[in-house]
Amino acid sequence: MKAVSVGEGYGRVNLIGEHLDYNGGCVLPLQIKNSIICELSENPEIDCISIASDKYQKTLSIEKLEKRDDWADFIIGSCLFFGKKYSIIIKELSFKISSTLPLGIGLSSSAAITVSTLKALNNFYKKNMSDDELIDLAYGIENIFVGVGGGIMDQFASVLGNRKQALYLNTLSRSYELVNIFDDYNFLIIDSNTKRILSNSEFNQKKELCLSAAKKMDLKNLCEKEFISEKEIKLLSDEEFKVCRHVIEENIRVKKAVQFLKDDNPNEFGKLMTESHSSLSEYYGVSTDELNELVNLSNYFGALGSKLTGAGFGGAVVTLVKNDKVEEFKKMILENYKKAKFV
Ligand code: ADP
Ligand code: MG
């Protein structure tokens, strides 16, 4: 069947500022070349919708737009939320998903699939949806309908980011600035090829700790703070203190990192990436042995800094390497970490 409308959604790599977008902090994602394409075609032979993806074998025939608790939820949710927004009954449509973006490794395939589907629907129904509306709708689908996900970073990066400029986003005020990345250095992404373990429940547990700590300190968002006083420390459990420490210090690191990016200082930027990783590992507790190993190997083989990217619990690492060292660097990593894959 011939596609009558197409939408594309890009993935992102977060350079610094992990677990901050649900704590009212600042983040620094960079869009990547890998994307998801949604092709939409009319199909009068089906009552509702059908969905196929090159990442899954079976074409799904959906009879009712309701939650199924599988990968199709991102497309079903998009149809449901888009239909509701514009008072359209969505039916007799086929969705075909194709992707160059690895899923579930922290490069935001969930936001990319949602954005690509919404763009395809927007083109098909000629609705002129604004970028802000697209971001809000995609965010709602992931958070309310699918029921996972953090803050607004991934949807913002997919819609408003680009590959040459990092998106410095204040997730509370939603103000943002695009900042040029380094000319002579590359942000490389390495997939550790380890499945993300227990990620949803662990993720929600961390979120709960942030909420309870904020409540005890009478804050709406942890990132309102720049330090925790002795008096406040006494209010917090050990676990709460550790997540707070990461969140508050990470937010300060993001602001410094942006300045180093503007000042063209990759050395200092790289140091902050590695500090971020240490904090994610020691205080936030979302790293794994494999991610730590990749970070250590990367820094040993000449990267200026490295960290896990995305929520953690497995997945990918981002590392800053000088352009003329990239080939040698890749060779050394692949020799020393056999399962590694450069994205
Ligand atoms: P990330 O966003 O880091 O890639 P998530 O766990 O948030 O990881 O989202 C991954 C989920 O997104 C997959 O489990 C699947 O439901 C959906 N998804 C991503 N890419 C595709 C694809 N190409 N085809 C179908 N579903 C996809
Ligand atoms: Mg995701």
mmCIF file of C-alpha atoms and ligand atoms in Angstrom:
data_model
loop_
_atom_site.group_PDB
_atom_site.id
_atom_site.type_symbol
_atom_site.label_atom_id
_atom_site.label_comp_id
_atom_site.label_asym_id
_atom_site.label_seq_id
_atom_site.Cartn_x
_atom_site.Cartn_y
_atom_site.Cartn_z
ATOM 1 C CA MET A 1 0.000 0.000 0.000
ATOM 2 C CA LYS A 2 1.380 3.403 -0.930
ATOM 3 C CA ALA A 3 2.232 5.712 1.946
ATOM 4 C CA VAL A 4 0.204 8.891 1.830
ATOM 5 C CA SER A 5 1.920 10.594 4.731
ATOM 6 C CA VAL A 6 5.301 10.288 6.413
ATOM 7 C CA GLY A 7 6.689 11.542 9.735
ATOM 8 C CA GLU A 8 10.221 11.362 11.114
ATOM 9 C CA GLY A 9 11.349 11.577 14.750
ATOM 10 C CA TYR A 10 14.993 11.807 15.825
ATOM 11 C CA GLY A 11 16.751 10.280 18.800
ATOM 12 C CA ARG A 12 19.056 12.183 21.131
ATOM 13 C CA VAL A 13 22.078 11.691 23.317
ATOM 14 C CA ASN A 14 22.063 13.572 26.606
ATOM 15 C CA LEU A 15 25.523 15.105 27.103
ATOM 16 C CA ILE A 16 25.014 16.000 30.766
ATOM 17 C CA GLY A 17 22.119 16.540 33.184
ATOM 18 C CA GLU A 18 20.764 13.061 33.938
ATOM 19 C CA HIS A 19 17.583 12.503 35.926
ATOM 20 C CA LEU A 20 16.989 16.229 36.101
ATOM 21 C CA ASP A 21 14.035 16.721 33.799
ATOM 22 C CA TYR A 22 11.585 15.466 36.427
ATOM 23 C CA ASN A 23 13.309 17.537 39.113
ATOM 24 C CA GLY A 24 12.941 20.935 37.424
ATOM 25 C CA GLY A 25 16.591 21.059 36.365
ATOM 26 C CA CYS A 26 18.599 21.916 33.254
ATOM 27 C CA VAL A 27 19.643 19.367 30.629
ATOM 28 C CA LEU A 28 21.854 19.309 27.533
ATOM 29 C CA PRO A 29 20.704 16.800 24.902
ATOM 30 C CA LEU A 30 22.043 16.654 21.331
ATOM 31 C CA GLN A 31 19.988 15.245 18.482
ATOM 32 C CA ILE A 32 21.586 12.286 16.659
ATOM 33 C CA LYS A 33 21.422 11.074 13.060
ATOM 34 C CA ASN A 34 19.410 7.953 13.956
ATOM 35 C CA SER A 35 15.684 8.305 13.587
ATOM 36 C CA ILE A 36 12.334 6.561 13.335
ATOM 37 C CA ILE A 37 10.111 6.937 10.291
ATOM 38 C CA CYS A 38 6.374 6.397 10.391
ATOM 39 C CA GLU A 39 4.619 5.805 7.057
ATOM 40 C CA LEU A 40 0.890 6.065 7.039
ATOM 41 C CA SER A 41 -1.415 4.704 4.359
ATOM 42 C CA GLU A 42 -5.157 4.386 3.883
ATOM 43 C CA ASN A 43 -6.593 0.909 4.136
ATOM 44 C CA PRO A 44 -10.376 0.547 3.786
ATOM 45 C CA GLU A 45 -10.099 -3.177 4.464
ATOM 46 C CA ILE A 46 -9.391 -2.689 8.150
ATOM 47 C CA ASP A 47 -11.866 -1.265 10.622
ATOM 48 C CA CYS A 48 -9.510 0.537 12.937
ATOM 49 C CA ILE A 49 -5.722 0.555 12.427
ATOM 50 C CA SER A 50 -2.888 -1.859 11.691
ATOM 51 C CA ILE A 51 0.678 -1.435 12.898
ATOM 52 C CA ALA A 52 3.936 -2.950 11.642
ATOM 53 C CA SER A 53 7.523 -2.309 12.714
ATOM 54 C CA ASP A 54 10.815 -3.490 11.290
ATOM 55 C CA LYS A 55 11.869 -4.225 14.862
ATOM 56 C CA TYR A 56 8.988 -6.655 15.485
ATOM 57 C CA GLN A 57 7.822 -9.564 13.352
ATOM 58 C CA LYS A 58 4.083 -9.434 13.599
ATOM 59 C CA THR A 59 1.767 -6.910 11.974
ATOM 60 C CA LEU A 60 -0.814 -6.003 14.587
ATOM 61 C CA SER A 61 -4.440 -5.535 13.786
ATOM 62 C CA ILE A 62 -5.864 -3.127 16.343
ATOM 63 C CA GLU A 63 -9.610 -3.201 16.758
ATOM 64 C CA LYS A 64 -9.960 -0.620 19.464
ATOM 65 C CA LEU A 65 -7.736 2.291 20.463
ATOM 66 C CA GLU A 66 -6.941 1.149 23.983
ATOM 67 C CA LYS A 67 -3.838 0.247 25.971
ATOM 68 C CA ARG A 68 -2.288 -3.182 25.316
ATOM 69 C CA ASP A 69 0.880 -2.964 27.402
ATOM 70 C CA ASP A 70 3.210 -3.570 24.475
ATOM 71 C CA TRP A 71 5.183 -1.574 21.910
ATOM 72 C CA ALA A 72 2.055 -0.700 19.936
ATOM 73 C CA ASP A 73 0.926 1.585 22.782
ATOM 74 C CA PHE A 74 3.021 4.483 21.462
ATOM 75 C CA ILE A 75 1.110 4.420 18.154
ATOM 76 C CA ILE A 76 -2.281 3.663 19.687
ATOM 77 C CA GLY A 77 -1.731 6.473 22.216
ATOM 78 C CA SER A 78 -0.754 8.841 19.403
ATOM 79 C CA CYS A 79 -3.972 8.056 17.507
ATOM 80 C CA LEU A 80 -6.055 8.437 20.633
ATOM 81 C CA PHE A 81 -4.534 11.732 21.811
ATOM 82 C CA PHE A 82 -4.358 13.229 18.304
ATOM 83 C CA GLY A 83 -7.952 12.148 17.585
ATOM 84 C CA LYS A 84 -9.156 13.693 20.833
ATOM 85 C CA LYS A 85 -7.289 16.967 20.272
ATOM 86 C CA TYR A 86 -8.757 17.492 16.810
ATOM 87 C CA SER A 87 -12.084 15.624 17.266
ATOM 88 C CA ILE A 88 -11.270 13.062 14.586
ATOM 89 C CA ILE A 89 -12.288 9.402 14.602
ATOM 90 C CA ILE A 90 -9.146 7.636 13.466
ATOM 91 C CA LYS A 91 -9.814 4.487 11.421
ATOM 92 C CA GLU A 92 -8.880 2.571 8.269
ATOM 93 C CA LEU A 93 -5.213 3.505 8.549
ATOM 94 C CA SER A 94 -2.031 1.416 8.356
ATOM 95 C CA PHE A 95 1.139 2.482 10.188
ATOM 96 C CA LYS A 96 4.543 1.222 9.128
ATOM 97 C CA ILE A 97 7.479 1.964 11.425
ATOM 98 C CA SER A 98 11.095 1.724 10.274
ATOM 99 C CA SER A 99 14.014 2.714 12.435
ATOM 100 C CA THR A 100 17.759 3.262 12.536
ATOM 101 C CA LEU A 101 17.540 4.101 16.234
ATOM 102 C CA PRO A 102 18.369 1.295 18.690
ATOM 103 C CA LEU A 103 15.530 0.894 21.136
ATOM 104 C CA GLY A 104 15.791 0.816 24.895
ATOM 105 C CA ILE A 105 19.421 1.946 25.247
ATOM 106 C CA GLY A 106 18.841 5.500 26.424
ATOM 107 C CA LEU A 107 18.739 7.275 23.046
ATOM 108 C CA SER A 108 15.059 8.089 23.333
ATOM 109 C CA SER A 109 13.431 5.803 20.783
ATOM 110 C CA SER A 110 10.181 6.090 22.753
ATOM 111 C CA ALA A 111 9.937 9.839 22.119
ATOM 112 C CA ALA A 112 11.110 9.394 18.513
ATOM 113 C CA ILE A 113 8.416 6.820 17.654
ATOM 114 C CA THR A 114 5.726 9.019 19.194
ATOM 115 C CA VAL A 115 6.933 12.173 17.435
ATOM 116 C CA SER A 116 7.194 10.359 14.072
ATOM 117 C CA THR A 117 3.644 8.997 14.403
ATOM 118 C CA LEU A 118 2.203 12.364 15.424
ATOM 119 C CA LYS A 119 3.978 14.081 12.522
ATOM 120 C CA ALA A 120 2.568 11.519 10.086
ATOM 121 C CA LEU A 121 -0.940 12.065 11.486
ATOM 122 C CA ASN A 122 -0.487 15.837 11.380
ATOM 123 C CA ASN A 123 0.560 15.686 7.716
ATOM 124 C CA PHE A 124 -2.260 13.336 6.833
ATOM 125 C CA TYR A 125 -4.999 15.410 8.463
ATOM 126 C CA LYS A 126 -3.314 18.743 7.547
ATOM 127 C CA LYS A 127 -3.592 20.150 11.055
ATOM 128 C CA ASN A 128 -0.602 22.537 11.229
ATOM 129 C CA MET A 129 0.230 21.457 14.751
ATOM 130 C CA SER A 130 2.839 23.773 16.330
ATOM 131 C CA ASP A 131 6.108 22.468 17.798
ATOM 132 C CA ASP A 132 4.874 23.233 21.311
ATOM 133 C CA GLU A 133 1.661 21.310 20.745
ATOM 134 C CA LEU A 134 3.607 18.406 19.286
ATOM 135 C CA ILE A 135 5.939 18.317 22.314
ATOM 136 C CA ASP A 136 3.034 18.434 24.776
ATOM 137 C CA LEU A 137 1.051 15.765 22.992
ATOM 138 C CA ALA A 138 4.059 13.416 22.696
ATOM 139 C CA TYR A 139 4.875 13.981 26.370
ATOM 140 C CA GLY A 140 1.302 13.198 27.417
ATOM 141 C CA ILE A 141 1.218 10.003 25.372
ATOM 142 C CA GLU A 142 4.412 8.658 26.940
ATOM 143 C CA ASN A 143 3.634 9.760 30.487
ATOM 144 C CA ILE A 144 -0.123 9.449 30.806
ATOM 145 C CA PHE A 145 -1.091 6.808 28.245
ATOM 146 C CA VAL A 146 1.946 4.521 28.198
ATOM 147 C CA GLY A 147 2.686 5.423 31.816
ATOM 148 C CA VAL A 148 6.484 5.637 31.820
ATOM 149 C CA GLY A 149 9.049 8.294 31.220
ATOM 150 C CA GLY A 150 10.472 11.239 33.057
ATOM 151 C CA GLY A 151 10.224 14.870 32.126
ATOM 152 C CA ILE A 152 9.997 16.817 28.920
ATOM 153 C CA MET A 153 13.621 16.489 27.682
ATOM 154 C CA ASP A 154 13.242 13.738 25.084
ATOM 155 C CA GLN A 155 10.265 15.243 23.294
ATOM 156 C CA PHE A 156 11.921 18.677 23.248
ATOM 157 C CA ALA A 157 15.176 17.289 21.848
ATOM 158 C CA SER A 158 13.397 15.281 19.173
ATOM 159 C CA VAL A 159 11.319 18.232 17.980
ATOM 160 C CA LEU A 160 13.572 21.267 18.507
ATOM 161 C CA GLY A 161 17.110 19.870 18.565
ATOM 162 C CA ASN A 162 19.636 19.473 15.779
ATOM 163 C CA ARG A 163 22.909 17.600 15.241
ATOM 164 C CA LYS A 164 25.268 20.562 15.361
ATOM 165 C CA GLN A 165 23.929 22.302 18.458
ATOM 166 C CA ALA A 166 23.175 20.960 21.899
ATOM 167 C CA LEU A 167 19.832 21.985 23.368
ATOM 168 C CA TYR A 168 20.338 23.733 26.703
ATOM 169 C CA LEU A 169 16.896 23.361 28.202
ATOM 170 C CA ASN A 170 15.493 24.554 31.509
ATOM 171 C CA THR A 171 12.846 21.888 32.079
ATOM 172 C CA LEU A 172 10.959 24.022 34.591
ATOM 173 C CA SER A 173 10.561 27.269 32.654
ATOM 174 C CA ARG A 174 10.919 25.519 29.267
ATOM 175 C CA SER A 175 13.269 28.253 28.108
ATOM 176 C CA TYR A 176 16.017 26.933 25.877
ATOM 177 C CA GLU A 177 19.082 27.903 23.903
ATOM 178 C CA LEU A 178 20.926 26.055 21.112
ATOM 179 C CA VAL A 179 24.687 25.947 21.730
ATOM 180 C CA ASN A 180 27.254 24.963 19.055
ATOM 181 C CA ILE A 181 29.189 21.790 19.859
ATOM 182 C CA PHE A 182 32.996 21.544 19.612
ATOM 183 C CA ASP A 183 34.468 21.658 16.088
ATOM 184 C CA ASP A 184 37.408 19.306 16.550
ATOM 185 C CA TYR A 185 35.802 16.825 18.933
ATOM 186 C CA ASN A 186 33.142 14.210 18.527
ATOM 187 C CA PHE A 187 30.568 12.888 20.950
ATOM 188 C CA LEU A 188 30.656 9.135 20.304
ATOM 189 C CA ILE A 189 27.940 6.791 21.515
ATOM 190 C CA ILE A 190 28.809 3.263 22.594
ATOM 191 C CA ASP A 191 26.109 0.680 23.216
ATOM 192 C CA SER A 192 27.216 -1.567 26.076
ATOM 193 C CA ASN A 193 24.929 -4.241 24.655
ATOM 194 C CA THR A 194 23.551 -5.070 28.059
ATOM 195 C CA LYS A 195 19.822 -5.047 28.546
ATOM 196 C CA ARG A 196 18.409 -2.421 30.801
ATOM 197 C CA ILE A 197 17.398 -4.269 33.910
ATOM 198 C CA LEU A 198 14.335 -3.563 36.041
ATOM 199 C CA SER A 199 14.376 -0.119 34.506
ATOM 200 C CA ASN A 200 10.749 0.964 34.947
ATOM 201 C CA SER A 201 10.314 -0.003 38.576
ATOM 202 C CA GLU A 202 13.809 1.193 39.516
ATOM 203 C CA PHE A 203 13.215 4.427 37.654
ATOM 204 C CA ASN A 204 9.966 5.066 39.501
ATOM 205 C CA GLN A 205 11.653 4.253 42.796
ATOM 206 C CA LYS A 206 14.273 6.967 42.170
ATOM 207 C CA LYS A 207 11.540 9.397 41.244
ATOM 208 C CA GLU A 208 9.724 8.621 44.509
ATOM 209 C CA LEU A 209 12.889 9.300 46.501
ATOM 210 C CA CYS A 210 13.248 12.700 44.813
ATOM 211 C CA LEU A 211 9.632 13.526 45.599
ATOM 212 C CA SER A 212 9.828 12.517 49.238
ATOM 213 C CA ALA A 213 13.094 14.423 49.743
ATOM 214 C CA ALA A 214 11.627 17.535 48.103
ATOM 215 C CA LYS A 215 8.583 17.291 50.336
ATOM 216 C CA LYS A 216 10.669 17.038 53.488
ATOM 217 C CA MET A 217 12.605 20.158 52.474
ATOM 218 C CA ASP A 218 9.416 21.971 51.509
ATOM 219 C CA LEU A 219 10.377 22.256 47.836
ATOM 220 C CA LYS A 220 8.368 21.740 44.686
ATOM 221 C CA ASN A 221 11.450 20.634 42.760
ATOM 222 C CA LEU A 222 14.828 19.533 44.061
ATOM 223 C CA CYS A 223 16.597 21.772 41.543
ATOM 224 C CA GLU A 224 15.341 24.876 43.337
ATOM 225 C CA LYS A 225 18.298 24.266 45.670
ATOM 226 C CA GLU A 226 22.039 24.765 45.181
ATOM 227 C CA PHE A 227 23.099 23.092 48.423
ATOM 228 C CA ILE A 228 21.613 21.124 51.297
ATOM 229 C CA SER A 229 22.099 22.524 54.809
ATOM 230 C CA GLU A 230 23.122 20.406 57.815
ATOM 231 C CA LYS A 231 19.634 20.853 59.224
ATOM 232 C CA GLU A 232 18.083 19.523 56.038
ATOM 233 C CA ILE A 233 20.432 16.557 55.820
ATOM 234 C CA LYS A 234 19.066 15.410 59.182
ATOM 235 C CA LEU A 235 15.549 15.307 57.731
ATOM 236 C CA LEU A 236 16.551 12.952 54.933
ATOM 237 C CA SER A 237 17.131 9.215 54.856
ATOM 238 C CA ASP A 238 20.506 8.041 53.491
ATOM 239 C CA GLU A 239 18.895 7.082 50.189
ATOM 240 C CA GLU A 240 17.141 10.432 49.898
ATOM 241 C CA PHE A 241 20.317 12.321 50.662
ATOM 242 C CA LYS A 242 22.226 10.463 47.976
ATOM 243 C CA VAL A 243 19.709 11.159 45.200
ATOM 244 C CA CYS A 244 19.440 14.809 46.305
ATOM 245 C CA ARG A 245 23.156 15.201 46.213
ATOM 246 C CA HIS A 246 23.293 13.902 42.642
ATOM 247 C CA VAL A 247 20.387 16.042 41.445
ATOM 248 C CA ILE A 248 21.557 19.296 43.001
ATOM 249 C CA GLU A 249 25.216 18.923 42.001
ATOM 250 C CA GLU A 250 24.330 17.667 38.505
ATOM 251 C CA ASN A 251 22.235 20.763 37.890
ATOM 252 C CA ILE A 252 25.219 22.954 38.787
ATOM 253 C CA ARG A 253 27.437 20.809 36.512
ATOM 254 C CA VAL A 254 25.100 21.387 33.550
ATOM 255 C CA LYS A 255 25.360 25.151 33.919
ATOM 256 C CA LYS A 256 29.156 24.953 34.104
ATOM 257 C CA ALA A 257 29.282 22.552 31.141
ATOM 258 C CA VAL A 258 27.286 24.946 28.956
ATOM 259 C CA GLN A 259 29.762 27.702 29.756
ATOM 260 C CA PHE A 260 32.677 25.405 28.827
ATOM 261 C CA LEU A 261 30.937 24.566 25.561
ATOM 262 C CA LYS A 262 30.545 28.256 24.781
ATOM 263 C CA ASP A 263 34.170 28.905 25.792
ATOM 264 C CA ASP A 264 35.342 26.063 23.518
ATOM 265 C CA ASN A 265 36.925 24.204 26.432
ATOM 266 C CA PRO A 266 36.489 20.458 25.735
ATOM 267 C CA ASN A 267 38.925 19.425 28.499
ATOM 268 C CA GLU A 268 36.824 20.927 31.277
ATOM 269 C CA PHE A 269 33.600 19.800 29.607
ATOM 270 C CA GLY A 270 34.910 16.228 29.510
ATOM 271 C CA LYS A 271 35.847 16.318 33.204
ATOM 272 C CA LEU A 272 32.279 17.272 34.066
ATOM 273 C CA MET A 273 30.956 14.340 32.003
ATOM 274 C CA THR A 274 33.049 11.912 34.027
ATOM 275 C CA GLU A 275 32.029 13.604 37.284
ATOM 276 C CA SER A 276 28.430 13.214 36.199
ATOM 277 C CA HIS A 277 28.983 9.513 35.613
ATOM 278 C CA SER A 278 30.606 9.009 39.011
ATOM 279 C CA SER A 279 27.690 10.737 40.671
ATOM 280 C CA LEU A 280 25.162 8.626 38.718
ATOM 281 C CA SER A 281 27.019 5.541 39.800
ATOM 282 C CA GLU A 282 27.800 6.385 43.442
ATOM 283 C CA TYR A 283 24.892 8.572 44.490
ATOM 284 C CA TYR A 284 22.024 7.982 42.102
ATOM 285 C CA GLY A 285 22.749 4.281 41.829
ATOM 286 C CA VAL A 286 21.799 3.799 38.168
ATOM 287 C CA SER A 287 25.061 2.602 36.628
ATOM 288 C CA THR A 288 26.176 -0.986 36.048
ATOM 289 C CA ASP A 289 29.552 -2.763 35.994
ATOM 290 C CA GLU A 290 29.514 -2.759 32.188
ATOM 291 C CA LEU A 291 28.798 0.974 31.941
ATOM 292 C CA ASN A 292 31.523 1.728 34.488
ATOM 293 C CA GLU A 293 33.922 -0.448 32.523
ATOM 294 C CA LEU A 294 33.133 1.352 29.260
ATOM 295 C CA VAL A 295 33.568 4.759 30.884
ATOM 296 C CA ASN A 296 36.936 3.718 32.357
ATOM 297 C CA LEU A 297 38.133 2.176 29.092
ATOM 298 C CA SER A 298 37.054 5.217 27.090
ATOM 299 C CA ASN A 299 38.890 7.617 29.369
ATOM 300 C CA TYR A 300 41.936 5.338 29.410
ATOM 301 C CA PHE A 301 42.060 5.286 25.606
ATOM 302 C CA GLY A 302 42.079 9.054 25.299
ATOM 303 C CA ALA A 303 38.535 10.356 25.704
ATOM 304 C CA LEU A 304 38.308 13.686 27.518
ATOM 305 C CA GLY A 305 35.345 12.429 29.512
ATOM 306 C CA SER A 306 32.576 9.842 29.424
ATOM 307 C CA LYS A 307 29.298 9.026 31.091
ATOM 308 C CA LEU A 308 26.239 6.844 30.793
ATOM 309 C CA THR A 309 23.477 8.532 28.818
ATOM 310 C CA GLY A 310 19.743 8.381 29.497
ATOM 311 C CA ALA A 311 18.277 6.715 32.544
ATOM 312 C CA GLY A 312 21.053 4.141 33.016
ATOM 313 C CA PHE A 313 20.571 0.569 34.316
ATOM 314 C CA GLY A 314 22.477 -0.604 31.207
ATOM 315 C CA GLY A 315 22.263 0.952 27.750
ATOM 316 C CA ALA A 316 24.746 3.374 26.206
ATOM 317 C CA VAL A 317 27.700 5.584 27.097
ATOM 318 C CA VAL A 318 28.603 8.948 25.537
ATOM 319 C CA THR A 319 32.253 9.911 25.290
ATOM 320 C CA LEU A 320 34.152 12.961 24.019
ATOM 321 C CA VAL A 321 36.995 12.149 21.620
ATOM 322 C CA LYS A 322 39.220 14.324 19.402
ATOM 323 C CA ASN A 323 38.309 13.883 15.724
ATOM 324 C CA ASP A 324 41.738 12.668 14.625
ATOM 325 C CA LYS A 325 41.756 10.007 17.362
ATOM 326 C CA VAL A 326 38.348 8.535 16.624
ATOM 327 C CA GLU A 327 39.436 5.570 14.470
ATOM 328 C CA GLU A 328 42.163 4.419 16.859
ATOM 329 C CA PHE A 329 39.816 4.930 19.806
ATOM 330 C CA LYS A 330 37.106 2.770 18.255
ATOM 331 C CA LYS A 331 39.592 0.018 17.533
ATOM 332 C CA MET A 332 40.843 -0.036 21.126
ATOM 333 C CA ILE A 333 37.343 -0.095 22.616
ATOM 334 C CA LEU A 334 36.208 -2.933 20.332
ATOM 335 C CA GLU A 335 39.318 -4.925 21.205
ATOM 336 C CA ASN A 336 38.830 -4.468 24.923
ATOM 337 C CA TYR A 337 35.046 -4.627 25.228
ATOM 338 C CA LYS A 338 33.928 -7.232 22.734
ATOM 339 C CA LYS A 339 30.199 -6.568 22.984
ATOM 340 C CA ALA A 340 30.513 -2.826 22.322
ATOM 341 C CA LYS A 341 28.706 -1.297 19.379
ATOM 342 C CA PHE A 342 29.263 2.244 18.136
ATOM 343 C CA VAL A 343 25.930 3.846 17.251
HETATM 344 P P1 ADP B 1 14.556 4.519 24.902
HETATM 345 O O1 ADP B 1 13.583 5.639 24.792
HETATM 346 O O2 ADP B 1 15.752 4.856 25.711
HETATM 347 O O3 ADP B 1 14.949 3.934 23.577
HETATM 348 P P2 ADP B 1 12.338 3.278 26.246
HETATM 349 O O4 ADP B 1 12.247 2.066 27.121
HETATM 350 O O5 ADP B 1 11.893 4.578 26.787
HETATM 351 O O6 ADP B 1 13.838 3.351 25.734
HETATM 352 O O7 ADP B 1 11.492 3.031 24.933
HETATM 353 C C1 ADP B 1 11.654 1.866 24.167
HETATM 354 C C2 ADP B 1 10.296 1.411 23.680
HETATM 355 O O8 ADP B 1 9.855 2.238 22.582
HETATM 356 C C3 ADP B 1 10.324 0.003 23.083
HETATM 357 O O9 ADP B 1 10.205 -0.976 24.096
HETATM 358 C C4 ADP B 1 9.116 0.044 22.165
HETATM 359 O O10 ADP B 1 7.931 -0.093 22.912
HETATM 360 C C5 ADP B 1 9.159 1.472 21.618
HETATM 361 N N1 ADP B 1 9.895 1.501 20.337
HETATM 362 C C6 ADP B 1 11.050 2.138 20.117
HETATM 363 N N2 ADP B 1 11.485 1.959 18.841
HETATM 364 C C7 ADP B 1 10.560 1.185 18.243
HETATM 365 C C8 ADP B 1 10.426 0.627 16.927
HETATM 366 N N3 ADP B 1 11.326 0.850 15.965
HETATM 367 N N4 ADP B 1 9.337 -0.146 16.671
HETATM 368 C C9 ADP B 1 8.419 -0.358 17.628
HETATM 369 N N5 ADP B 1 8.484 0.121 18.877
HETATM 370 C C10 ADP B 1 9.535 0.879 19.192
HETATM 371 MG MG MG B 2 12.441 6.508 26.338
#
